[in-house]
CSV table of C-alpha atoms in Angstrom, one decimal:
chain,number,residue,atom,x,y,z
A,1431,GLY,CA,-75.4,-319.0,175.4
A,1432,MET,CA,-72.2,-318.4,173.5
A,1433,ALA,CA,-71.2,-318.6,169.9
A,1434,GLY,CA,-68.3,-317.5,167.8
A,1435,ARG,CA,-66.3,-318.2,164.6
A,1436,PHE,CA,-62.5,-317.9,164.5
A,1437,PRO,CA,-59.7,-318.7,162.2
A,1438,GLY,CA,-59.3,-322.4,162.2
A,1439,ALA,CA,-62.4,-322.9,164.4
A,1440,ALA,CA,-66.0,-323.0,163.3
A,1441,ASP,CA,-67.3,-322.7,166.9
A,1442,ILE,CA,-66.4,-322.1,170.5
A,1443,GLY,CA,-65.6,-325.8,171.1
A,1444,GLU,CA,-63.2,-326.0,168.2
A,1445,PHE,CA,-61.6,-322.7,169.4
A,1446,GLU,CA,-61.1,-324.1,172.9
A,1447,ARG,CA,-59.4,-327.2,171.4
A,1448,LEU,CA,-57.1,-324.9,169.3
A,1449,LEU,CA,-56.1,-323.0,172.5
A,1450,LEU,CA,-55.6,-326.1,174.6
A,1451,ASN,CA,-53.5,-327.7,172.0
A,1452,GLY,CA,-51.4,-324.6,171.3
A,1453,VAL,CA,-52.4,-324.5,167.6
A,1454,CYS,CA,-51.8,-321.3,165.7
A,1455,ALA,CA,-54.5,-320.8,163.0
A,1456,VAL,CA,-52.6,-318.0,161.2
A,1457,GLY,CA,-51.6,-318.9,157.7
A,1458,PRO,CA,-51.2,-317.9,154.1
A,1459,VAL,CA,-53.9,-315.8,152.5
A,1460,PRO,CA,-56.4,-318.2,150.7
A,1461,GLU,CA,-56.3,-317.7,147.0
A,1462,GLU,CA,-60.1,-317.3,146.8
A,1463,ARG,CA,-59.9,-314.3,149.1
A,1464,TRP,CA,-57.6,-312.0,147.1
A,1465,GLU,CA,-54.5,-311.9,145.0
A,1466,HIS,CA,-52.1,-311.5,147.9
A,1467,ALA,CA,-49.0,-311.3,145.7
A,1468,ARG,CA,-50.4,-308.1,144.2
A,1469,VAL,CA,-50.1,-306.3,147.5
A,1470,TYR,CA,-47.4,-308.1,149.4
A,1471,ASP,CA,-44.0,-306.4,149.7
A,1472,PRO,CA,-41.7,-307.3,152.6
A,1473,ARG,CA,-40.1,-303.9,152.5
A,1474,PRO,CA,-41.8,-301.6,155.0
A,1475,LEU,CA,-43.6,-298.3,154.3
A,1476,ARG,CA,-44.5,-299.0,150.6
A,1477,ALA,CA,-47.7,-297.2,149.7
A,1478,GLY,CA,-50.6,-299.5,148.9
A,1479,ARG,CA,-48.6,-302.6,150.0
A,1480,SER,CA,-48.7,-305.0,152.9
A,1481,ILE,CA,-45.6,-306.4,154.7
A,1482,CYS,CA,-47.8,-309.1,156.3
A,1483,PRO,CA,-47.5,-312.4,154.5
A,1484,GLU,CA,-50.2,-314.2,156.5
A,1485,GLY,CA,-53.4,-313.8,158.4
A,1486,GLY,CA,-56.3,-315.4,160.3
A,1487,PHE,CA,-59.1,-316.4,158.0
A,1488,LEU,CA,-62.5,-317.8,158.6
A,1489,ALA,CA,-63.5,-321.0,156.7
A,1490,ASP,CA,-66.7,-320.6,154.7
A,1491,ALA,CA,-66.8,-316.9,155.1
A,1492,TYR,CA,-69.4,-316.7,152.3
A,1493,GLY,CA,-71.8,-319.3,153.8
A,1494,PHE,CA,-74.8,-317.2,154.7
A,1495,ASP,CA,-78.5,-317.9,154.1
A,1496,PRO,CA,-80.2,-314.5,153.6
A,1497,GLU,CA,-83.7,-316.0,153.4
A,1498,PHE,CA,-83.4,-317.5,156.9
A,1499,PHE,CA,-83.1,-314.0,158.2
A,1500,GLY,CA,-85.8,-312.5,155.9
A,1501,LEU,CA,-83.3,-310.8,153.6
A,1502,SER,CA,-83.2,-310.7,149.9
A,1503,PRO,CA,-80.0,-311.9,148.2
A,1504,ALA,CA,-79.4,-308.4,146.9
A,1505,GLU,CA,-79.6,-307.0,150.4
A,1506,ALA,CA,-77.3,-309.7,151.7
A,1507,THR,CA,-74.7,-309.0,149.0
A,1508,ALA,CA,-74.7,-305.3,150.1
A,1509,MET,CA,-74.2,-306.2,153.8
A,1510,ASP,CA,-70.8,-305.9,155.3
A,1511,PRO,CA,-69.6,-309.5,156.1
A,1512,GLN,CA,-69.4,-308.4,159.8
A,1513,GLN,CA,-73.2,-308.0,159.8
A,1514,ARG,CA,-73.7,-311.4,158.2
A,1515,LEU,CA,-71.4,-313.1,160.7
A,1516,PHE,CA,-73.0,-311.3,163.6
A,1517,LEU,CA,-76.4,-312.4,162.6
A,1518,MET,CA,-75.3,-316.1,162.4
A,1519,ALA,CA,-73.3,-315.9,165.7
A,1520,ALA,CA,-76.2,-314.2,167.6
A,1521,TRP,CA,-78.6,-316.9,166.3
A,1522,HIS,CA,-76.2,-319.7,167.3
A,1523,ALA,CA,-75.7,-318.1,170.8
A,1524,LEU,CA,-79.5,-318.2,171.3
A,1525,GLU,CA,-79.6,-321.8,170.2
A,1526,ASP,CA,-76.8,-322.6,172.6
A,1527,ALA,CA,-78.8,-320.9,175.4
A,1528,GLY,CA,-81.8,-323.0,174.5
A,1529,LEU,CA,-83.9,-320.0,173.4
A,1530,SER,CA,-86.1,-319.8,170.4
A,1531,SER,CA,-87.1,-316.9,168.3
A,1532,PRO,CA,-90.8,-317.0,169.3
A,1533,ALA,CA,-89.9,-317.0,173.0
A,1534,LEU,CA,-88.1,-313.7,172.5
A,1535,LYS,CA,-90.7,-311.8,170.5
A,1536,ASN,CA,-91.6,-308.5,172.1
A,1537,VAL,CA,-89.2,-309.2,175.0
A,1538,ASN,CA,-87.3,-306.3,176.6
A,1539,CYS,CA,-83.9,-307.6,175.5
A,1540,GLY,CA,-80.9,-305.5,174.5
A,1541,VAL,CA,-78.3,-306.2,171.9
A,1542,TYR,CA,-74.8,-304.8,172.6
A,1543,ALA,CA,-72.2,-305.2,169.9
A,1544,GLY,CA,-68.6,-304.2,169.7
A,1545,ASN,CA,-67.6,-303.4,166.2
A,1546,VAL,CA,-65.7,-301.0,164.0
A,1547,ALA,CA,-66.7,-299.5,160.7
A,1548,GLY,CA,-65.3,-301.5,157.9
A,1549,ASP,CA,-64.4,-300.8,154.3
A,1550,TYR,CA,-66.9,-303.0,152.7
A,1551,GLY,CA,-69.0,-300.1,151.3
A,1552,ARG,CA,-65.9,-298.7,149.7
A,1553,LEU,CA,-65.1,-302.1,148.2
A,1554,LEU,CA,-68.6,-302.4,146.8
A,1555,GLU,CA,-68.4,-299.0,145.3
A,1556,ALA,CA,-65.0,-299.8,143.7
A,1557,ALA,CA,-66.5,-303.0,142.2
A,1558,GLY,CA,-69.2,-300.9,140.5
A,1559,HIS,CA,-72.1,-301.6,143.0
A,1560,PRO,CA,-74.5,-298.7,142.9
A,1561,GLY,CA,-74.8,-296.7,146.2
A,1562,ASP,CA,-78.4,-297.6,147.3
A,1563,ALA,CA,-80.3,-298.1,150.6
A,1564,HIS,CA,-79.0,-301.7,150.9
A,1565,SER,CA,-75.4,-300.7,150.6
A,1566,PHE,CA,-75.9,-297.7,153.0
A,1567,MET,CA,-77.5,-299.9,155.7
A,1568,GLY,CA,-75.1,-302.8,154.9
A,1569,SER,CA,-72.1,-300.6,155.7
A,1570,ALA,CA,-73.6,-298.7,158.8
A,1571,ALA,CA,-72.0,-300.0,162.0
A,1572,SER,CA,-75.2,-299.1,163.9
A,1573,MET,CA,-77.1,-301.8,161.8
A,1574,LEU,CA,-75.0,-304.7,163.2
A,1575,PRO,CA,-77.0,-305.0,166.5
A,1576,ALA,CA,-80.2,-303.6,165.0
A,1577,ARG,CA,-80.5,-306.4,162.4
A,1578,ILE,CA,-80.8,-309.2,165.0
A,1579,ALA,CA,-83.0,-307.1,167.2
A,1580,TYR,CA,-85.3,-306.5,164.3
A,1581,HIS,CA,-85.2,-310.1,163.2
A,1582,LEU,CA,-86.2,-311.3,166.6
A,1583,ASP,CA,-88.6,-308.4,167.3
A,1584,LEU,CA,-86.8,-307.4,170.5
A,1585,LYS,CA,-87.9,-304.3,172.4
A,1586,GLY,CA,-84.7,-303.3,174.1
A,1587,PRO,CA,-81.7,-301.2,173.0
A,1588,ALA,CA,-79.6,-302.1,170.0
A,1589,ILE,CA,-76.3,-300.5,170.7
A,1590,SER,CA,-73.2,-300.5,168.5
A,1591,ILE,CA,-70.0,-299.6,170.4
A,1592,ASP,CA,-66.7,-298.6,168.6
A,1593,THR,CA,-63.8,-298.1,171.0
A,1594,ALA,CA,-61.2,-299.6,168.6
A,1595,CYS,CA,-59.5,-302.7,170.0
A,1596,SER,CA,-61.6,-302.7,173.2
A,1597,SER,CA,-65.0,-302.6,171.5
A,1598,SER,CA,-66.1,-306.1,172.4
A,1599,LEU,CA,-65.0,-305.7,176.0
A,1600,VAL,CA,-66.7,-302.4,176.4
A,1601,ALA,CA,-69.9,-303.8,174.8
A,1602,ILE,CA,-69.9,-306.6,177.4
A,1603,ALA,CA,-69.3,-304.1,180.2
A,1604,GLU,CA,-72.2,-301.9,179.0
A,1605,ALA,CA,-74.5,-304.9,178.7
A,1606,CYS,CA,-73.6,-306.0,182.2
A,1607,GLU,CA,-74.3,-302.5,183.5
A,1608,ALA,CA,-77.7,-302.5,181.8
A,1609,LEU,CA,-78.5,-305.8,183.4
A,1610,ARG,CA,-77.5,-304.4,186.8
A,1611,GLY,CA,-79.6,-301.3,186.2
């Protein structure tokens, strides 16, 4: 199965349509995300400023049901958005494959995830959120594959791979090697 969310596309099918129609989903920073005018400066090399006036943004980036994954709202708030999105995408990929959660319980199944450490923990701290176990686990890159493995009670490896821009490709290569082995 496959799943994904992209700027301008809520799923793989919509993303394919964007590609086939040559649609660019890069656009202005949505006002509800942050005050872009505070950091934008078209002059290069200004400390604390961005010369980029646009970006690719996911619609409904805040739409996450923590209780579906057995998480408390407090734990979900402390989770890096990458972890929330990965949980949802992994679940949708299983649905796309026709697999159910009970069918995977105790199965020797690995989870390989390409990701990079984000700055969400720092942002939480700057917003006054206390450093606690939820924020520690919510910011740990190693937790990204572990959360879905735990939720599904999988018995294989849960591996987080950070090789910068090639992380996802390397994670796929490692998963293929594990299957061959």
